[in-house]
Tab-separated table of C-alpha atoms in Angstrom:
chain	number	residue	atom	x	y	z
J	1	MET	CA	21.538	30.500	45.944
J	2	ASP	CA	25.200	30.098	45.003
J	3	ILE	CA	25.351	30.493	41.226
J	4	ARG	CA	29.157	30.529	41.236
J	5	ALA	CA	29.234	27.072	42.837
J	6	VAL	CA	26.964	25.731	40.099
J	7	LYS	CA	29.174	27.229	37.402
J	8	ASN	CA	32.333	25.803	38.956
J	9	TYR	CA	30.741	22.370	39.166
J	10	LEU	CA	29.663	22.483	35.514
J	11	LEU	CA	33.100	23.513	34.307
J	12	GLY	CA	34.638	20.696	36.314
J	13	LEU	CA	32.088	18.219	34.966
J	14	GLN	CA	32.895	19.195	31.392
J	15	GLU	CA	36.593	18.717	32.064
J	16	ALA	CA	36.123	15.347	33.783
J	17	ILE	CA	33.894	13.932	31.039
J	18	CYS	CA	36.248	15.070	28.268
J	19	HIS	CA	39.239	13.599	30.115
J	20	GLU	CA	37.592	10.201	30.532
J	21	LEU	CA	36.246	10.045	26.972
J	22	SER	CA	39.674	11.033	25.635
J	23	ASP	CA	41.125	8.181	27.664
J	24	LEU	CA	38.665	5.776	26.030
J	25	ASP	CA	39.306	7.070	22.507
J	26	GLY	CA	42.994	7.939	22.576
J	27	ALA	CA	42.331	11.338	20.958
J	28	GLU	CA	41.921	14.772	22.503
J	29	PHE	CA	38.969	17.142	22.451
J	30	ALA	CA	39.591	20.462	20.722
J	31	SER	CA	38.583	23.442	22.866
J	32	ASP	CA	36.787	26.494	21.505
J	33	ALA	CA	35.890	29.432	23.781
J	34	TRP	CA	33.220	31.831	22.563
J	35	GLU	CA	31.376	34.962	23.656
J	36	ARG	CA	27.764	35.960	23.075
J	37	PRO	CA	27.121	39.627	22.167
J	38	GLU	CA	23.979	39.794	24.354
J	39	GLY	CA	25.893	38.503	27.357
J	40	GLY	CA	27.819	35.451	28.450
J	41	GLY	CA	29.516	32.768	26.437
J	42	GLY	CA	30.872	29.298	26.772
J	43	ARG	CA	33.445	26.664	25.957
J	44	SER	CA	32.805	23.989	23.359
J	45	ARG	CA	34.862	20.797	23.390
J	46	VAL	CA	34.657	18.643	20.258
J	47	LEU	CA	36.319	15.377	19.257
J	48	SER	CA	36.060	14.412	15.577
J	49	GLU	CA	37.227	11.333	13.677
J	50	GLY	CA	38.544	9.485	16.682
J	51	ALA	CA	39.119	5.748	16.786
J	52	LEU	CA	36.045	5.275	18.994
J	53	ILE	CA	34.136	8.553	18.706
J	54	GLU	CA	33.225	9.610	15.190
J	55	LYS	CA	31.954	12.893	16.586
J	56	GLY	CA	31.454	13.976	20.166
J	57	GLY	CA	30.721	17.337	21.696
J	58	VAL	CA	30.722	18.441	25.340
J	59	ASN	CA	29.551	22.020	25.613
J	60	PHE	CA	29.504	24.413	28.567
J	61	SER	CA	27.546	27.651	28.283
J	62	HIS	CA	26.580	30.487	30.608
J	63	VAL	CA	24.432	33.085	28.877
J	64	GLN	CA	22.368	36.082	29.969
J	65	GLY	CA	19.573	37.998	28.292
J	66	ALA	CA	17.000	40.730	28.797
J	67	SER	CA	13.989	38.492	28.117
J	68	MET	CA	13.227	34.785	28.029
J	69	PRO	CA	12.917	33.152	24.582
J	70	GLY	CA	9.549	31.784	23.473
J	71	SER	CA	10.710	28.179	23.922
J	72	ALA	CA	11.005	28.872	27.676
J	73	THR	CA	7.863	30.946	28.192
J	74	ALA	CA	5.589	28.691	26.125
J	75	HIS	CA	5.119	26.277	29.030
J	76	ARG	CA	5.792	28.878	31.752
J	77	PRO	CA	4.082	32.129	30.732
J	78	GLU	CA	4.833	33.729	34.125
J	79	LEU	CA	8.450	34.085	32.962
J	80	ALA	CA	7.611	36.474	30.127
J	81	GLY	CA	9.317	39.844	30.521
J	82	ARG	CA	11.962	38.605	32.938
J	83	SER	CA	15.675	38.777	32.320
J	84	PHE	CA	17.483	35.461	32.570
J	85	GLN	CA	20.713	33.638	32.916
J	86	ALA	CA	21.161	30.025	31.952
J	87	MET	CA	24.118	27.726	32.425
J	88	GLY	CA	24.686	24.097	31.698
J	89	VAL	CA	26.710	21.267	30.229
J	90	SER	CA	25.249	19.440	27.257
J	91	LEU	CA	26.868	16.572	25.403
J	92	VAL	CA	26.208	14.106	22.613
J	93	ILE	CA	28.552	11.250	21.720
J	94	HIS	CA	28.220	9.577	18.302
J	95	PRO	CA	30.491	6.498	18.265
J	96	ARG	CA	31.862	5.047	15.038
J	97	ASN	CA	30.969	1.402	15.729
J	98	PRO	CA	27.212	0.779	15.158
J	99	TYR	CA	27.138	-1.567	18.146
J	100	VAL	CA	28.026	1.284	20.513
J	101	PRO	CA	24.980	3.459	21.260
J	102	THR	CA	24.814	7.195	20.871
J	103	SER	CA	24.410	8.915	24.228
J	104	HIS	CA	23.217	12.338	25.327
J	105	ALA	CA	23.416	14.093	28.688
J	106	ASN	CA	22.534	17.538	29.935
J	107	VAL	CA	22.474	19.315	33.289
J	108	ARG	CA	21.473	22.953	33.531
J	109	MET	CA	20.240	25.775	35.754
J	110	PHE	CA	18.075	28.786	34.912
J	111	VAL	CA	17.449	32.002	36.845
J	112	ALA	CA	14.709	34.440	35.748
J	113	GLU	CA	14.725	37.861	37.390
J	114	LYS	CA	12.487	40.912	37.575
J	115	GLU	CA	13.152	44.093	39.500
J	116	GLY	CA	11.372	44.174	42.842
J	117	GLU	CA	10.579	40.445	42.830
J	118	GLU	CA	12.326	37.316	44.051
J	119	PRO	CA	14.316	35.464	41.373
J	120	ILE	CA	12.730	32.329	39.955
J	121	TRP	CA	15.270	29.523	39.612
J	122	TRP	CA	15.143	25.901	38.578
J	123	PHE	CA	17.282	22.978	37.476
J	124	GLY	CA	16.824	20.507	34.641
J	125	GLY	CA	18.647	17.770	32.803
J	126	GLY	CA	19.046	14.041	32.446
J	127	TYR	CA	20.519	11.549	30.003
J	128	ASP	CA	19.287	9.064	27.429
J	129	LEU	CA	20.654	6.245	25.282
J	130	THR	CA	20.083	5.629	21.574
J	131	PRO	CA	21.270	2.166	20.473
J	132	TYR	CA	21.370	0.929	16.897
J	133	TYR	CA	21.492	-2.718	17.973
J	134	GLY	CA	19.759	-3.911	21.111
J	135	PHE	CA	21.434	-5.574	24.089
J	136	GLU	CA	19.259	-6.071	27.138
J	137	GLU	CA	22.149	-6.022	29.614
J	138	ASP	CA	23.168	-2.591	28.333
J	139	CYS	CA	19.677	-1.177	28.769
J	140	VAL	CA	19.313	-2.689	32.233
J	141	GLU	CA	22.689	-1.379	33.397
J	142	TRP	CA	21.988	2.092	31.984
J	143	HIS	CA	18.677	2.327	33.811
J	144	ARG	CA	20.017	0.745	36.986
J	145	THR	CA	22.688	3.444	37.193
J	146	ALA	CA	20.077	6.147	36.527
J	147	LYS	CA	17.904	4.720	39.284
J	148	SER	CA	20.834	4.667	41.715
J	149	ALA	CA	21.507	8.348	41.006
J	150	CYS	CA	17.923	9.183	41.974
J	151	GLU	CA	17.455	6.912	45.007
J	152	PRO	CA	19.087	9.159	47.656
J	153	PHE	CA	16.446	11.787	46.819
J	154	GLY	CA	13.387	9.557	47.081
J	155	GLU	CA	12.076	6.345	45.561
J	156	ALA	CA	9.491	8.189	43.481
J	157	LEU	CA	12.007	10.167	41.419
J	158	TYR	CA	13.367	7.479	39.107
J	159	PRO	CA	9.921	6.244	37.925
J	160	LYS	CA	8.789	9.843	37.457
J	161	TYR	CA	11.857	10.995	35.532
J	162	LYS	CA	12.138	7.757	33.574
J	163	ARG	CA	8.566	8.219	32.361
J	164	TRP	CA	9.212	11.895	31.606
J	165	CYS	CA	12.224	10.869	29.520
J	166	ASP	CA	10.164	8.318	27.581
J	167	ASP	CA	7.527	10.941	26.877
J	168	TYR	CA	9.980	13.694	25.962
J	169	PHE	CA	12.344	11.813	23.640
J	170	TYR	CA	9.541	10.656	21.381
J	171	LEU	CA	8.988	11.416	17.697
J	172	PRO	CA	5.217	11.813	17.270
J	173	HIS	CA	5.418	11.987	13.488
J	174	ARG	CA	7.158	8.588	13.512
J	175	GLN	CA	5.223	7.250	16.498
J	176	GLU	CA	8.424	5.861	17.985
J	177	PRO	CA	10.878	6.668	20.787
J	178	ARG	CA	14.274	8.100	19.955
J	179	GLY	CA	15.978	5.438	22.055
J	180	VAL	CA	15.627	3.444	25.268
J	181	GLY	CA	15.356	6.470	27.533
J	182	GLY	CA	16.940	7.195	30.877
J	183	LEU	CA	16.167	10.322	32.909
J	184	PHE	CA	14.640	13.683	32.083
J	185	TYR	CA	13.600	16.397	34.548
J	186	ASP	CA	12.878	20.103	34.324
J	187	ASP	CA	11.552	22.991	36.439
J	188	LEU	CA	13.089	21.423	39.560
J	189	ASN	CA	13.111	23.712	42.611
J	190	GLU	CA	11.355	21.621	45.273
J	191	GLY	CA	13.228	21.099	48.526
J	192	GLY	CA	15.444	24.155	48.242
J	193	PHE	CA	18.491	25.148	46.269
J	194	GLU	CA	21.066	22.873	47.923
J	195	ARG	CA	18.975	19.740	47.513
J	196	CYS	CA	18.274	20.520	43.860
J	197	PHE	CA	21.940	21.268	43.230
J	198	ASP	CA	22.886	17.987	44.903
J	199	PHE	CA	20.496	16.168	42.579
J	200	MET	CA	22.054	17.849	39.537
J	201	ARG	CA	25.464	16.645	40.685
J	202	SER	CA	24.199	13.118	41.252
J	203	VAL	CA	22.833	12.968	37.719
J	204	GLY	CA	25.864	14.616	36.119
J	205	ASP	CA	28.369	12.453	37.991
J	206	SER	CA	26.537	9.223	37.134
J	207	TYR	CA	26.484	9.692	33.350
J	208	LEU	CA	29.863	8.106	32.655
J	209	ARG	CA	29.232	5.356	35.203
J	210	ALA	CA	26.231	4.462	33.061
J	211	TYR	CA	27.866	4.842	29.650
J	212	ARG	CA	31.470	3.697	29.946
J	213	PRO	CA	30.786	-0.017	30.642
J	214	ILE	CA	28.522	-0.189	27.579
J	215	VAL	CA	31.186	1.412	25.391
J	216	GLU	CA	33.855	-0.963	26.625
J	217	ARG	CA	31.677	-4.043	25.972
J	218	ARG	CA	30.686	-3.106	22.409
J	219	ARG	CA	33.508	-1.065	20.903
J	220	ASP	CA	35.419	-3.999	19.393
J	221	ILE	CA	32.495	-5.921	17.862
J	222	ALA	CA	33.158	-6.433	14.152
J	223	TYR	CA	30.726	-4.761	11.749
J	224	GLY	CA	30.296	-4.264	8.031
J	225	GLU	CA	28.450	-2.171	5.476
J	226	ARG	CA	25.016	-3.457	6.539
J	227	GLU	CA	25.460	-2.389	10.160
J	228	ARG	CA	26.985	0.931	9.141
J	229	ASN	CA	24.109	1.748	6.775
J	230	TRP	CA	21.574	0.923	9.500
J	231	GLN	CA	23.394	3.169	11.944
J	232	LEU	CA	23.373	6.063	9.453
J	233	TYR	CA	19.686	5.503	8.708
J	234	ARG	CA	18.752	5.499	12.401
J	235	ARG	CA	20.851	8.607	12.999
J	236	GLY	CA	18.283	10.345	10.830
J	237	ARG	CA	15.762	9.981	13.654
J	238	TYR	CA	18.224	11.698	15.974
J	239	VAL	CA	18.514	14.631	13.597
J	240	GLU	CA	14.742	14.881	13.210
J	241	PHE	CA	14.204	15.064	16.959
J	242	ASN	CA	16.960	17.567	17.658
J	243	LEU	CA	15.918	19.963	14.906
J	244	VAL	CA	12.151	19.738	15.338
J	245	PHE	CA	11.387	18.996	18.986
J	246	ASP	CA	14.365	19.496	21.295
J	247	ARG	CA	13.697	22.411	23.651
J	248	GLY	CA	17.379	22.969	24.311
J	249	THR	CA	18.080	23.420	20.603
J	250	LEU	CA	15.131	25.793	20.253
J	251	PHE	CA	16.166	27.784	23.346
J	252	GLY	CA	19.708	28.178	22.038
J	253	LEU	CA	18.637	29.336	18.592
J	254	GLN	CA	15.891	31.640	19.878
J	255	SER	CA	18.243	33.247	22.410
J	256	ASN	CA	20.795	33.959	19.673
J	257	GLY	CA	23.224	31.411	21.022
J	258	ARG	CA	26.252	30.167	19.140
J	259	THR	CA	24.912	28.046	16.290
J	260	GLU	CA	28.005	25.855	15.939
J	261	SER	CA	27.779	24.875	19.606
J	262	ILE	CA	24.015	24.379	19.561
J	263	LEU	CA	24.161	22.061	16.549
J	264	MET	CA	27.179	20.096	17.734
J	265	SER	CA	24.681	17.377	18.696
J	266	LEU	CA	24.207	16.419	15.045
J	267	PRO	CA	26.105	13.405	13.692
J	268	PRO	CA	28.727	13.862	10.964
J	269	LEU	CA	27.076	11.406	8.564
J	270	VAL	CA	23.432	10.367	8.198
J	271	ARG	CA	21.117	8.901	5.559
J	272	TRP	CA	17.403	8.775	4.866
J	273	GLU	CA	15.691	6.088	2.782
J	274	TYR	CA	12.156	6.203	1.500
J	275	ALA	CA	9.745	3.870	3.337
J	276	TYR	CA	12.530	1.581	4.525
J	277	GLU	CA	11.570	-1.495	6.557
J	278	PRO	CA	14.146	-3.922	8.010
J	279	ASP	CA	13.843	-7.621	7.261
J	280	ALA	CA	11.531	-9.518	9.618
J	281	GLY	CA	13.441	-11.353	12.323
J	282	SER	CA	16.651	-9.390	11.719
J	283	PRO	CA	18.652	-7.680	14.472
J	284	GLU	CA	17.560	-4.372	12.954
J	285	ALA	CA	13.880	-5.334	13.237
J	286	ASP	CA	14.505	-6.521	16.795
J	287	LEU	CA	15.668	-3.025	17.751
J	288	LEU	CA	12.288	-1.610	16.742
J	289	SER	CA	10.099	-4.345	18.192
J	290	LYS	CA	11.966	-5.259	21.382
J	291	TYR	CA	13.851	-2.122	22.439
J	292	LEU	CA	12.209	1.011	21.047
J	293	ILE	CA	9.085	0.343	23.066
J	294	SER	CA	7.650	1.429	26.383
J	295	LYS	CA	9.346	-0.882	28.891
J	296	GLU	CA	10.441	-0.993	32.509
J	297	TRP	CA	14.091	-2.032	32.392
J	298	VAL	CA	14.670	-2.262	36.154
């Protein structure tokens, strides 16, 4: 188990993603290194008020602790009482143009240790897409790239992790998905460390191959106040999920992580309206009825 190799990969991934997104936007990510009193730290990279990206964050963290937070042990009680280290890259990109979807990606590794016993390690991650206006070719291309990332590791993985993503990024109080899904996996240790690490790299390296073509197709579509207000309204769903349900957010807060970095996923502007319903037959209504549904895109 080569933890240093994982860390080096994650730092390189953060750098590569920031470089390519800066190339798309024309603005640079600010870099902010931080340390955690309980152990470890990270490097947050944030781009604000760019021409393309209204707010984007690409965060690397590597933290250690004496005991696992409740968000981790709730579904794996055998981890209680173990020390841990966790490392990963997590990003959220909130574009300015409502026709460009918000995207999220995360790849991470955990190690839980106890004296006299073998370490327990696992990988997790994935990526998902949250459009404000639906385009079928974008959804198909996004999922086709996700499927290609999984295929070298077995034909069963994409359907499994696609379904897991649909189930995970779901707002039960709204009875609706957050977006059109992608991949989500956790607790991965089958097949040995090298195979699991290879899968992490396949997922991490494919994120921009999935997202960049969509950005380039939609970034110059003209929009007005109606589209902007719809985008801000739908961003509210993103906030609700990240603050109420997201396990990564809960883990970071419960492990006394750096709050600014944990909450970098939140958009800069958002609005809520009471009992709002889009007009029947409108592009906004089409998003809800034709895209934010359970569907096999490829």
